[in-house]
Each structure stands twice: as C-alpha cells, then as structure tokens.
Amino acid sequence: MSDILLGKLKKYTADLFPGYFALTMATGIVSIACYLAGIPIVGEGLFYLNIIFYGILWVLLLCRLLFYFQNFRKDFSDHARGSGFLTVVAGTNVLGTQFVVIGHNYEIAVLLYYVGIVL
C-alpha cells in the first residue's frame, strides 16, 4: 500500500502544474474577505488552512526541483505553462497579507515580503 502511495506522490510531483500556488492566492483572498466582512471564524480557519497548503506546495515544488529538474525546466521555459510560476510570488504575498490582517504577525509577513521579492 505504501508503495502505491509513494508511486502516486512521485507521479504528482513530477507532473506538478506550476500554477498550483493559485490555491494559496484564492484561499487567502477569500480568507481576508471573510475576516473583513465580519466572519472571523471562517477567515481564521482559511488562514490556518492556507499555511498548510503553502507548506505542502513548497515541499512538492522543492521535490520537483531536486528529483524532476528536467520537468521543472521544461515547464519554466514553456510559454503556456511558465507563467504559472508567477502564482508562487502572488501566493507568497497574499499569505503575507493574511499574516498582517488576520494573524497580526508582522515578522512573518516581512519575511514573506522578502521571499516574494527574491522570487
């Protein structure tokens, strides 16, 4: 059973779509909107969920860079798929905004700001 799961994880990592960080963008936007609209329980729940999404996506992206670099390079140079990598930047900055608006944690927000600049 674990071999089957590992095989599927490898396949998904090898074929990871560059635009998956749009998940963190969308979740963050809805989270901030709910929080500011007076539904803080939903906003905070999505905030914590988004932290998990962001971490998982980074692990998958780094695994792809390490183990499937040819696939990464192919996507990065493809005009149709390459622009999806910009979602990493936007997702990072939206999560940073969540840390300011919902989490009131400016230290992590500043760290994410600099990560966004480097990206």
Short mmCIF file of C-alpha atoms in Angstrom, two decimals:
data_model
loop_
_atom_site.label_atom_id
_atom_site.label_comp_id
_atom_site.label_asym_id
_atom_site.label_seq_id
_atom_site.Cartn_x
_atom_site.Cartn_y
_atom_site.Cartn_z
CA MET A 1 0.00 0.00 0.00
CA SER A 2 2.77 2.46 0.88
CA ASP A 3 4.48 1.68 -2.44
CA ILE A 4 1.29 2.65 -4.26
CA LEU A 5 1.05 5.93 -2.34
CA LEU A 6 4.73 6.68 -2.91
CA GLY A 7 4.35 5.97 -6.61
CA LYS A 8 1.37 8.32 -6.86
CA LEU A 9 3.23 11.02 -4.91
CA LYS A 10 6.19 10.73 -7.27
CA LYS A 11 3.91 10.99 -10.30
CA TYR A 12 2.08 14.04 -8.93
CA THR A 13 5.40 15.68 -8.03
CA ALA A 14 6.82 15.01 -11.49
CA ASP A 15 3.72 16.45 -13.17
CA LEU A 16 3.04 19.28 -10.68
CA PHE A 17 1.34 22.13 -12.50
CA PRO A 18 3.26 25.40 -11.97
CA GLY A 19 0.07 27.33 -11.25
CA TYR A 20 -0.97 25.32 -8.18
CA PHE A 21 0.06 28.19 -5.92
CA ALA A 22 -3.13 29.85 -7.14
CA LEU A 23 -4.67 27.72 -4.37
CA THR A 24 -2.91 29.87 -1.77
CA MET A 25 -3.89 33.03 -3.63
CA ALA A 26 -7.58 32.16 -3.79
CA THR A 27 -7.77 30.79 -0.26
CA GLY A 28 -6.00 33.86 1.08
CA ILE A 29 -8.24 36.29 -0.76
CA VAL A 30 -11.41 34.59 0.46
CA SER A 31 -9.97 34.36 3.97
CA ILE A 32 -9.19 38.07 4.13
CA ALA A 33 -12.60 38.95 2.66
CA CYS A 34 -14.43 36.82 5.23
CA TYR A 35 -12.39 38.26 8.08
CA LEU A 36 -13.02 41.85 6.98
CA ALA A 37 -16.71 41.13 6.29
CA GLY A 38 -17.25 40.18 9.91
CA ILE A 39 -16.98 36.41 9.62
CA PRO A 40 -13.70 35.98 11.52
CA ILE A 41 -14.12 32.27 12.27
CA VAL A 42 -14.14 31.44 8.55
CA GLY A 43 -11.34 33.88 7.81
CA GLU A 44 -9.13 32.49 10.57
CA GLY A 45 -9.89 28.88 9.62
CA LEU A 46 -8.94 29.52 6.00
CA PHE A 47 -5.82 31.37 7.18
CA TYR A 48 -4.56 28.32 9.07
CA LEU A 49 -5.57 26.04 6.22
CA ASN A 50 -3.67 28.27 3.81
CA ILE A 51 -0.49 27.95 5.89
CA ILE A 52 -0.76 24.18 5.46
CA PHE A 53 -1.44 24.47 1.71
CA TYR A 54 1.52 26.81 1.27
CA GLY A 55 3.88 24.47 3.12
CA ILE A 56 2.75 21.38 1.20
CA LEU A 57 3.08 23.17 -2.14
CA TRP A 58 6.61 24.31 -1.30
CA VAL A 59 7.62 20.78 -0.33
CA LEU A 60 6.23 19.47 -3.62
CA LEU A 61 7.90 22.24 -5.62
CA LEU A 62 11.27 21.66 -3.95
CA CYS A 63 10.97 17.89 -4.51
CA ARG A 64 10.23 18.60 -8.14
CA LEU A 65 13.28 20.83 -8.38
CA LEU A 66 15.51 18.17 -6.80
CA PHE A 67 14.15 14.99 -8.35
CA TYR A 68 12.49 16.10 -11.59
CA PHE A 69 14.55 19.10 -12.65
CA GLN A 70 14.10 18.34 -16.36
CA ASN A 71 10.32 18.55 -15.97
CA PHE A 72 10.67 21.78 -13.99
CA ARG A 73 12.96 23.31 -16.62
CA LYS A 74 10.63 22.24 -19.41
CA ASP A 75 7.65 23.91 -17.71
CA PHE A 76 9.66 27.01 -16.80
CA SER A 77 10.65 27.57 -20.43
CA ASP A 78 7.21 26.76 -21.87
CA HIS A 79 5.27 29.90 -22.77
CA ALA A 80 1.93 28.28 -21.88
CA ARG A 81 2.95 26.81 -18.50
CA GLY A 82 5.81 29.09 -17.47
CA SER A 83 3.58 31.96 -16.43
CA GLY A 84 2.03 29.67 -13.82
CA PHE A 85 5.19 30.07 -11.76
CA LEU A 86 4.11 33.66 -11.06
CA THR A 87 1.45 32.22 -8.75
CA VAL A 88 4.28 31.33 -6.35
CA VAL A 89 5.03 35.05 -5.98
CA ALA A 90 1.39 36.08 -5.67
CA GLY A 91 0.55 33.25 -3.26
CA THR A 92 3.50 34.20 -1.08
CA ASN A 93 2.42 37.83 -0.93
CA VAL A 94 -1.24 37.03 -0.28
CA LEU A 95 -0.22 34.76 2.60
CA GLY A 96 1.95 37.59 3.92
CA THR A 97 -1.07 39.87 3.81
CA GLN A 98 -3.04 37.29 5.78
CA PHE A 99 -0.33 37.31 8.43
CA VAL A 100 -0.77 41.10 8.75
CA VAL A 101 -4.57 41.35 8.56
CA ILE A 102 -5.61 38.19 10.41
CA GLY A 103 -2.56 36.98 12.29
CA HIS A 104 -1.18 40.39 13.30
CA ASN A 105 2.28 38.89 12.82
CA TYR A 106 4.44 41.41 11.04
CA GLU A 107 7.69 39.45 11.38
CA ILE A 108 6.48 36.55 9.22
CA ALA A 109 4.78 39.00 6.85
CA VAL A 110 8.09 40.83 6.32
CA LEU A 111 9.86 37.51 5.76
CA LEU A 112 7.28 36.55 3.13
CA TYR A 113 7.64 40.01 1.58
CA TYR A 114 11.36 39.41 1.06
CA VAL A 115 10.72 35.89 -0.24
CA GLY A 116 8.30 37.45 -2.73
CA ILE A 117 10.94 39.95 -3.85
CA VAL A 118 13.51 37.20 -4.38
CA LEU A 119 11.01 35.09 -6.29
#
